[in-house]
Coordinates of N, CA and C in Angstrom, one line a residue:
V20 N -51.7 -40.7 -15.2 CA -51.2 -39.5 -15.8 C -50.5 -38.7 -14.6
R21 N -51.2 -38.7 -13.5 CA -50.7 -38.0 -12.3 C -49.3 -38.5 -11.9
A22 N -49.1 -39.8 -11.9 CA -47.9 -40.4 -11.5 C -46.8 -40.1 -12.5
Q23 N -47.1 -40.0 -13.8 CA -46.1 -39.7 -14.8 C -45.7 -38.2 -14.7
V24 N -46.7 -37.3 -14.4 CA -46.3 -35.9 -14.2 C -45.4 -35.8 -13.0
D25 N -45.8 -36.4 -11.9 CA -44.9 -36.4 -10.7 C -43.5 -36.9 -10.9
A26 N -43.4 -38.0 -11.6 CA -42.1 -38.6 -12.0 C -41.3 -37.6 -12.8
L27 N -42.0 -37.0 -13.8 CA -41.3 -36.1 -14.7 C -40.9 -34.8 -13.9
R28 N -41.7 -34.3 -13.0 CA -41.4 -33.2 -12.2 C -40.2 -33.5 -11.3
S29 N -40.2 -34.7 -10.7 CA -39.1 -35.1 -9.9 C -37.8 -35.1 -10.6
D30 N -37.8 -35.7 -11.8 CA -36.7 -35.8 -12.7 C -36.2 -34.4 -13.1
V31 N -37.1 -33.5 -13.5 CA -36.7 -32.1 -13.9 C -36.1 -31.4 -12.7
E32 N -36.7 -31.5 -11.5 CA -36.1 -30.9 -10.3 C -34.7 -31.4 -10.0
A33 N -34.5 -32.7 -10.1 CA -33.2 -33.2 -9.9 C -32.1 -32.7 -10.9
R34 N -32.5 -32.7 -12.1 CA -31.6 -32.2 -13.2 C -31.4 -30.7 -13.0
F35 N -32.4 -29.9 -12.7 CA -32.3 -28.5 -12.5 C -31.3 -28.2 -11.3
S36 N -31.4 -28.9 -10.2 CA -30.5 -28.7 -9.1 C -29.1 -29.0 -9.5
E37 N -28.9 -30.1 -10.2 CA -27.6 -30.5 -10.7 C -27.0 -29.5 -11.7
S38 N -27.9 -29.0 -12.6 CA -27.4 -28.0 -13.5 C -27.0 -26.7 -12.8
L39 N -27.8 -26.3 -11.8 CA -27.4 -25.1 -11.1 C -26.1 -25.2 -10.4
Q40 N -25.8 -26.4 -9.8 CA -24.5 -26.6 -9.2 C -23.4 -26.5 -10.2
Y41 N -23.6 -27.1 -11.4 CA -22.6 -27.1 -12.5 C -22.4 -25.6 -12.9
I42 N -23.4 -24.9 -13.1 CA -23.3 -23.5 -13.5 C -22.6 -22.7 -12.4
S43 N -22.9 -22.9 -11.2 CA -22.3 -22.2 -10.1 C -20.8 -22.5 -10.0
K44 N -20.4 -23.7 -10.2 CA -19.0 -24.1 -10.2 C -18.3 -23.4 -11.4
G45 N -18.9 -23.4 -12.5 CA -18.4 -22.7 -13.7 C -18.2 -21.2 -13.5
V46 N -19.1 -20.6 -12.9 CA -19.0 -19.2 -12.6 C -17.9 -18.9 -11.6
E47 N -17.7 -19.7 -10.6 CA -16.6 -19.6 -9.6 C -15.3 -19.7 -10.3
K48 N -15.2 -20.7 -11.2 CA -13.9 -20.9 -11.9 C -13.6 -19.8 -12.8
M49 N -14.6 -19.2 -13.5 CA -14.4 -18.1 -14.4 C -14.1 -16.9 -13.6
D50 N -14.7 -16.7 -12.4 CA -14.4 -15.5 -11.6 C -12.9 -15.6 -11.1
T51 N -12.5 -16.8 -10.7 CA -11.1 -17.0 -10.3 C -10.1 -16.7 -11.5
L52 N -10.4 -17.2 -12.6 CA -9.6 -17.0 -13.8 C -9.5 -15.5 -14.2
L53 N -10.7 -14.8 -14.2 CA -10.7 -13.4 -14.5 C -9.9 -12.5 -13.4
S54 N -10.1 -12.9 -12.2 CA -9.3 -12.2 -11.1 C -7.8 -12.4 -11.3
S55 N -7.4 -13.6 -11.7 CA -6.0 -13.8 -11.9 C -5.5 -13.0 -13.1
L56 N -6.3 -13.0 -14.2 CA -5.8 -12.3 -15.3 C -5.8 -10.8 -15.1
L57 N -6.7 -10.3 -14.3 CA -6.7 -8.9 -13.9 C -5.4 -8.6 -13.1
A58 N -5.1 -9.5 -12.1 CA -3.9 -9.3 -11.3 C -2.6 -9.3 -12.2
V59 N -2.6 -10.2 -13.2 CA -1.4 -10.2 -14.1 C -1.3 -8.9 -14.9
S60 N -2.5 -8.4 -15.3 CA -2.5 -7.2 -16.1 C -2.1 -5.9 -15.3
R61 N -2.2 -6.0 -14.0 CA -1.9 -4.8 -13.2 C -0.5 -4.8 -12.6
V62 N 0.3 -5.8 -12.9 CA 1.7 -5.9 -12.4 C 2.4 -4.6 -12.7
G63 N 3.0 -4.0 -11.6 CA 3.8 -2.8 -11.8 C 3.0 -1.5 -11.8
R64 N 1.6 -1.6 -11.9 CA 0.8 -0.4 -11.9 C 0.0 -0.1 -10.6
K65 N 0.3 -0.9 -9.6 CA -0.5 -0.7 -8.4 C 0.1 0.4 -7.6
A66 N -0.6 0.8 -6.6 CA -0.2 1.9 -5.7 C 0.9 1.5 -4.8
D67 N 1.2 0.2 -4.7 CA 2.3 -0.3 -3.9 C 3.6 0.2 -4.4
P68 N 4.3 1.1 -3.7 CA 5.5 1.7 -4.3 C 6.7 0.8 -4.1
I69 N 7.7 1.0 -5.0 CA 8.9 0.3 -4.8 C 9.7 1.0 -3.7
Q70 N 10.0 0.2 -2.7 CA 10.7 0.7 -1.5 C 11.5 -0.4 -0.9
P71 N 12.5 -0.1 -0.1 CA 13.3 -1.2 0.5 C 12.5 -2.1 1.4
N72 N 12.6 -3.4 1.2 CA 11.9 -4.4 2.0 C 12.8 -5.5 2.4
N73 N 12.5 -6.1 3.6 CA 13.3 -7.2 4.1 C 12.7 -8.5 3.6
L74 N 13.4 -9.2 2.7 CA 12.9 -10.4 2.1 C 12.6 -11.5 3.2
S75 N 13.3 -11.5 4.2 CA 13.0 -12.5 5.3 C 11.6 -12.2 5.9
A76 N 11.3 -11.0 6.1 CA 10.0 -10.7 6.6 C 8.9 -11.1 5.6
I77 N 9.1 -10.9 4.4 CA 8.1 -11.3 3.3 C 8.0 -12.8 3.4
V78 N 9.1 -13.5 3.4 CA 9.0 -15.0 3.4 C 8.3 -15.5 4.7
D79 N 8.6 -14.8 5.8 CA 7.9 -15.2 7.1 C 6.4 -15.1 6.9
D80 N 5.9 -14.0 6.3 CA 4.5 -13.8 6.1 C 3.9 -14.9 5.2
V81 N 4.6 -15.3 4.2 CA 4.2 -16.3 3.3 C 4.2 -17.7 4.0
L82 N 5.2 -18.0 4.7 CA 5.3 -19.2 5.4 C 4.2 -19.4 6.5
A83 N 3.8 -18.3 7.1 CA 2.7 -18.3 8.1 C 1.4 -18.7 7.4
I84 N 1.2 -18.3 6.2 CA 0.0 -18.7 5.5 C -0.1 -20.2 5.2
F85 N 1.1 -20.7 4.8 CA 1.2 -22.1 4.4 C 1.5 -23.1 5.6
D86 N 1.7 -22.5 6.8 CA 2.1 -23.3 8.0 C 1.3 -24.6 8.2
H87 N 0.0 -24.5 8.1 CA -0.8 -25.7 8.4 C -0.6 -26.7 7.3
Q88 N -0.6 -26.3 6.0 CA -0.3 -27.3 5.0 C 1.0 -28.0 5.1
L89 N 2.0 -27.2 5.4 CA 3.4 -27.7 5.5 C 3.5 -28.8 6.6
K90 N 2.8 -28.5 7.8 CA 2.8 -29.4 8.9 C 2.0 -30.7 8.5
E91 N 0.8 -30.5 7.9 CA 0.0 -31.6 7.6 C 0.6 -32.5 6.6
L92 N 1.4 -32.0 5.7 CA 2.1 -32.8 4.7 C 3.5 -33.2 5.1
A93 N 3.9 -32.9 6.3 CA 5.2 -33.2 6.9 C 6.4 -32.7 6.0
I94 N 6.2 -31.5 5.6 CA 7.3 -30.8 4.7 C 8.1 -29.9 5.6
Q95 N 9.4 -30.1 5.7 CA 10.3 -29.3 6.5 C 10.7 -28.1 5.7
V96 N 10.8 -27.0 6.3 CA 11.3 -25.8 5.6 C 12.6 -25.4 6.1
I97 N 13.6 -25.3 5.3 CA 15.0 -24.9 5.7 C 15.2 -23.5 5.2
R98 N 15.5 -22.6 6.2 CA 15.6 -21.2 5.9 C 17.1 -20.8 5.9
H99 N 17.5 -20.0 5.0 CA 18.8 -19.4 4.9 C 18.6 -17.9 5.0
P100 N 19.7 -17.2 5.3 CA 19.5 -15.7 5.3 C 19.0 -15.2 4.0
M101 N 18.2 -14.1 4.1 CA 17.7 -13.4 2.9 C 18.1 -12.0 3.0
P102 N 18.3 -11.4 1.8 CA 18.8 -10.0 1.8 C 17.7 -9.1 2.4
E103 N 18.3 -8.0 3.0 CA 17.4 -7.0 3.6 C 17.5 -5.7 2.8
A104 N 16.5 -4.8 2.9 CA 16.5 -3.6 2.2 C 16.5 -3.7 0.7
V105 N 15.8 -4.6 0.2 CA 15.7 -4.9 -1.2 C 14.6 -4.0 -1.9
P106 N 14.9 -3.1 -2.8 CA 13.9 -2.3 -3.4 C 12.9 -3.2 -4.2
C107 N 11.7 -3.2 -3.8 CA 10.7 -4.0 -4.5 C 9.3 -3.5 -4.0
R108 N 8.3 -4.0 -4.7 CA 6.9 -3.8 -4.3 C 6.5 -5.0 -3.4
R109 N 6.4 -4.7 -2.1 CA 6.2 -5.8 -1.1 C 5.1 -6.8 -1.5
N110 N 3.9 -6.3 -1.9 CA 2.8 -7.2 -2.2 C 3.1 -8.1 -3.4
E111 N 3.8 -7.5 -4.4 CA 4.1 -8.4 -5.6 C 5.1 -9.4 -5.2
I112 N 6.1 -9.1 -4.5 CA 7.1 -10.1 -4.1 C 6.6 -11.1 -3.1
N113 N 5.6 -10.7 -2.3 CA 4.9 -11.6 -1.5 C 4.2 -12.6 -2.4
Q114 N 3.6 -12.2 -3.4 CA 2.9 -13.0 -4.4 C 3.8 -14.0 -5.1
V115 N 5.0 -13.5 -5.4 CA 6.1 -14.4 -6.0 C 6.4 -15.5 -5.1
F116 N 6.7 -15.3 -3.9 CA 7.0 -16.3 -2.9 C 5.8 -17.2 -2.7
S117 N 4.6 -16.7 -2.6 CA 3.4 -17.5 -2.4 C 3.2 -18.4 -3.5
N118 N 3.3 -18.0 -4.7 CA 3.1 -18.9 -5.9 C 4.1 -20.0 -5.9
I119 N 5.4 -19.6 -5.7 CA 6.5 -20.6 -5.8 C 6.3 -21.6 -4.7
L120 N 6.0 -21.2 -3.5 CA 5.8 -22.1 -2.3 C 4.6 -23.0 -2.5
S121 N 3.6 -22.4 -3.0 CA 2.3 -23.2 -3.3 C 2.7 -24.3 -4.3
N122 N 3.4 -24.0 -5.4 CA 3.8 -25.0 -6.4 C 4.7 -26.1 -5.7
A123 N 5.6 -25.7 -4.9 CA 6.5 -26.6 -4.2 C 5.7 -27.6 -3.4
I124 N 4.7 -27.1 -2.7 CA 3.8 -27.9 -1.9 C 3.0 -28.9 -2.8
K125 N 2.3 -28.3 -3.8 CA 1.5 -29.1 -4.7 C 2.2 -30.2 -5.4
Y126 N 3.4 -30.0 -5.8 CA 4.2 -30.9 -6.6 C 5.3 -31.6 -5.8
M127 N 5.1 -31.8 -4.5 CA 6.0 -32.4 -3.6 C 6.2 -33.9 -4.0
G128 N 5.2 -34.5 -4.3 CA 5.3 -36.0 -4.6 C 5.5 -36.8 -3.4
P129 N 5.7 -38.1 -3.6 CA 5.7 -39.1 -2.5 C 7.1 -39.3 -1.8
S130 N 8.1 -38.5 -2.0 CA 9.4 -38.7 -1.5 C 9.4 -38.7 0.0
E131 N 10.3 -39.5 0.6 CA 10.4 -39.6 2.1 C 11.0 -38.3 2.7
A132 N 12.1 -37.8 2.0 CA 12.7 -36.6 2.5 C 11.9 -35.4 1.9
R133 N 11.1 -34.8 2.7 CA 10.2 -33.8 2.1 C 10.7 -32.4 2.7
F134 N 11.3 -31.6 1.9 CA 11.7 -30.3 2.3 C 11.7 -29.3 1.2
I135 N 11.6 -28.0 1.7 CA 11.6 -26.9 0.8 C 12.7 -26.0 1.5
E136 N 13.7 -25.6 0.7 CA 14.8 -24.8 1.1 C 14.7 -23.4 0.5
I137 N 14.8 -22.3 1.3 CA 14.6 -21.0 0.8 C 15.8 -20.1 1.2
G138 N 16.4 -19.4 0.3 CA 17.5 -18.5 0.7 C 17.7 -17.5 -0.4
G139 N 18.7 -16.6 -0.1 CA 19.0 -15.5 -1.1 C 20.4 -15.0 -0.8
L140 N 20.9 -14.4 -1.9 CA 22.2 -13.8 -1.9 C 22.1 -12.3 -2.4
E141 N 22.9 -11.5 -1.8 CA 22.9 -10.1 -2.3 C 24.2 -9.9 -3.0
R142 N 24.1 -9.5 -4.3 CA 25.3 -9.3 -5.1 C 25.5 -7.8 -5.3
E143 N 26.5 -7.4 -6.0 CA 26.7 -6.0 -6.2 C 25.5 -5.2 -6.8
Q144 N 25.0 -5.8 -7.9 CA 23.9 -5.1 -8.6 C 22.5 -5.7 -8.5
D145 N 22.5 -6.9 -7.9 CA 21.2 -7.5 -7.8 C 21.1 -8.5 -6.6
V146 N 20.0 -9.1 -6.5 CA 19.7 -10.1 -5.5 C 19.3 -11.4 -6.2
E147 N 19.8 -12.5 -5.7 CA 19.4 -13.8 -6.2 C 18.7 -14.6 -5.1
C148 N 17.5 -15.0 -5.3 CA 16.8 -15.8 -4.3 C 16.6 -17.2 -4.9
Y149 N 16.5 -18.2 -4.1 CA 16.2 -19.6 -4.6 C 15.3 -20.3 -3.7
V150 N 14.5 -21.2 -4.3 CA 13.7 -22.1 -3.6 C 14.0 -23.5 -4.2
K151 N 14.4 -24.4 -3.3 CA 14.8 -25.8 -3.7 C 13.8 -26.7 -3.0
D152 N 13.4 -27.8 -3.6 CA 12.5 -28.7 -3.0 C 12.9 -30.2 -3.4
T153 N 12.2 -31.1 -2.7 CA 12.4 -32.5 -3.1 C 11.1 -33.0 -3.8
G154 N 10.6 -32.2 -4.6 CA 9.4 -32.5 -5.4 C 9.6 -33.4 -6.6
I155 N 8.6 -33.5 -7.4 CA 8.6 -34.4 -8.6 C 9.6 -34.0 -9.7
G156 N 10.0 -32.7 -9.7 CA 10.9 -32.2 -10.7 C 10.2 -31.9 -12.0
I157 N 11.0 -31.3 -12.9 CA 10.5 -30.8 -14.2 C 11.5 -31.2 -15.2
A158 N 11.1 -32.0 -16.2 CA 11.9 -32.4 -17.3 C 12.5 -31.2 -18.1
P159 N 13.7 -31.3 -18.5 CA 14.4 -30.2 -19.2 C 13.5 -29.6 -20.4
E160 N 12.8 -30.5 -21.1 CA 12.0 -30.0 -22.3 C 10.8 -29.3 -21.8
D161 N 10.4 -29.3 -20.6 CA 9.2 -28.6 -20.1 C 9.6 -27.3 -19.3
Q162 N 10.8 -27.1 -19.1 CA 11.2 -26.0 -18.2 C 10.9 -24.6 -18.7
E163 N 10.9 -24.4 -19.9 CA 10.5 -23.0 -20.4 C 9.0 -22.9 -20.5
R164 N 8.3 -24.0 -20.8 CA 6.8 -24.0 -20.9 C 6.1 -23.7 -19.7
I165 N 6.7 -24.0 -18.5 CA 6.0 -23.7 -17.2 C 5.8 -22.3 -17.0
F166 N 6.5 -21.4 -17.7 CA 6.3 -19.9 -17.5 C 5.4 -19.3 -18.5
Q167 N 4.8 -20.1 -19.3 CA 3.8 -19.6 -20.3 C 2.4 -19.6 -19.7
M168 N 1.6 -18.6 -20.1 CA 0.3 -18.4 -19.6 C -0.6 -19.6 -20.0
F169 N -1.4 -20.1 -19.1 CA -2.3 -21.3 -19.2 C -1.6 -22.6 -19.5
T170 N -0.4 -22.7 -19.2 CA 0.3 -24.0 -19.5 C 0.4 -24.7 -18.2
R171 N 0.0 -26.0 -18.2 CA 0.1 -26.9 -17.1 C 0.7 -28.2 -17.6
L172 N 1.6 -28.7 -16.8 CA 2.2 -30.0 -17.2 C 1.2 -31.1 -16.7
E173 N 1.1 -32.2 -17.4 CA 0.1 -33.2 -17.0 C 0.7 -34.2 -16.0
A174 N 1.8 -34.0 -15.4 CA 2.4 -35.0 -14.5 C 1.5 -35.3 -13.3
V175 N 0.9 -34.2 -12.8 CA 0.1 -34.4 -11.6 C -1.2 -33.6 -11.8
D176 N -2.3 -34.2 -11.4 CA -3.6 -33.4 -11.5 C -3.8 -32.6 -10.2
T177 N -3.5 -31.3 -10.3 CA -3.7 -30.4 -9.2 C -4.6 -29.2 -9.7
P178 N -5.2 -28.6 -8.8 CA -6.1 -27.4 -9.2 C -5.2 -26.3 -9.7
G179 N -5.8 -25.5 -10.5 CA -5.1 -24.3 -11.0 C -5.4 -24.1 -12.5
E180 N -5.1 -22.9 -13.0 CA -5.3 -22.5 -14.3 C -4.1 -22.4 -15.2
G181 N -2.9 -22.6 -14.6 CA -1.7 -22.4 -15.3 C -1.3 -20.9 -15.5
I182 N -1.6 -20.1 -14.5 CA -1.3 -18.7 -14.6 C -0.2 -18.3 -13.6
G183 N 0.0 -19.1 -12.5 CA 0.9 -18.7 -11.4 C 2.3 -18.3 -11.8
L184 N 3.0 -19.2 -12.5 CA 4.4 -18.9 -12.8 C 4.6 -17.9 -13.9
A185 N 3.6 -17.8 -14.8 CA 3.6 -16.7 -15.8 C 3.5 -15.3 -15.0
Y186 N 2.6 -15.3 -14.0 CA 2.4 -14.1 -13.2 C 3.7 -13.8 -12.4
V187 N 4.3 -14.8 -11.8 CA 5.6 -14.6 -11.1 C 6.6 -14.0 -12.0
K188 N 6.8 -14.6 -13.2 CA 7.8 -14.1 -14.1 C 7.5 -12.7 -14.5
K189 N 6.3 -12.3 -14.7 CA 5.9 -10.9 -15.1 C 6.3 -10.0 -14.0
I190 N 6.0 -10.4 -12.7 CA 6.3 -9.5 -11.6 C 7.8 -9.3 -11.5
L191 N 8.6 -10.4 -11.7 CA 10.0 -10.3 -11.6 C 10.6 -9.4 -12.7
R192 N 10.0 -9.6 -13.9 CA 10.5 -8.7 -15.0 C 10.2 -7.2 -14.8
A193 N 9.0 -7.0 -14.2 CA 8.7 -5.6 -13.8 C 9.6 -5.0 -12.8
H194 N 10.3 -5.9 -12.0 CA 11.3 -5.4 -11.0 C 12.7 -5.5 -11.6
G195 N 12.8 -5.7 -12.9 CA 14.1 -5.8 -13.6 C 14.8 -7.1 -13.4
G196 N 14.1 -8.1 -12.9 CA 14.7 -9.4 -12.7 C 14.3 -10.5 -13.7
R197 N 14.7 -11.7 -13.4 CA 14.4 -12.8 -14.2 C 14.2 -14.1 -13.4
M198 N 13.6 -15.1 -14.0 CA 13.3 -16.3 -13.2 C 13.7 -17.5 -14.1
W199 N 14.2 -18.5 -13.5 CA 14.5 -19.8 -14.3 C 14.4 -21.0 -13.3
V200 N 14.5 -22.1 -13.9 CA 14.4 -23.4 -13.2 C 15.5 -24.3 -13.5
E201 N 16.0 -25.0 -12.5 CA 17.1 -26.0 -12.7 C 16.5 -27.2 -12.1
S202 N 16.2 -28.2 -12.9 CA 15.5 -29.4 -12.4 C 15.7 -30.6 -13.3
A203 N 15.3 -31.7 -12.9 CA 15.2 -32.9 -13.7 C 14.0 -33.7 -13.2
R204 N 13.4 -34.5 -14.0 CA 12.2 -35.3 -13.5 C 12.7 -36.1 -12.3
G205 N 11.9 -36.0 -11.2 CA 12.2 -36.8 -10.0 C 13.3 -36.2 -9.1
Q206 N 13.7 -35.0 -9.4 CA 14.8 -34.4 -8.6 C 14.5 -33.1 -8.0
G207 N 13.2 -32.7 -8.0 CA 12.9 -31.4 -7.3 C 13.3 -30.2 -8.1

């Protein structure tokens, strides 16, 4: 009987530890999701005022964060001039470039020519920025879907909840802007 009790105890302890790890990962995932949803709900309501910002400086900050990943994955960044003194909320536009760059890195795919190109143009009434890459691309039928909350394309299994581009689009709308994609499968 003693051996059976010890075996049962050992089995319960192993399952208990496994269950705690599973619960812990679930709580972490839920915390991340709730934090993301909270950030999306607060777009445009933060204390970060709209003021003139240098987009090159914002992109520099974002690239510094991803520098290690870019080097590790042998992705070359091609920079073009960016507009200066653009009225925006710096932290939100930093988030825009962070999310877009993160996606470009995640979905780079196996191509030999690995680059991300970033630039911008100042027009009379607005600013147009672009990010081009040599990633896996997005089929025309999926291009609108990628901006919907909780939508993820099944092409590549990468971490995330499908909130990033919806968040980016909301930030840009709050700034009076818009976002779109021009791509084809396999063409970045």
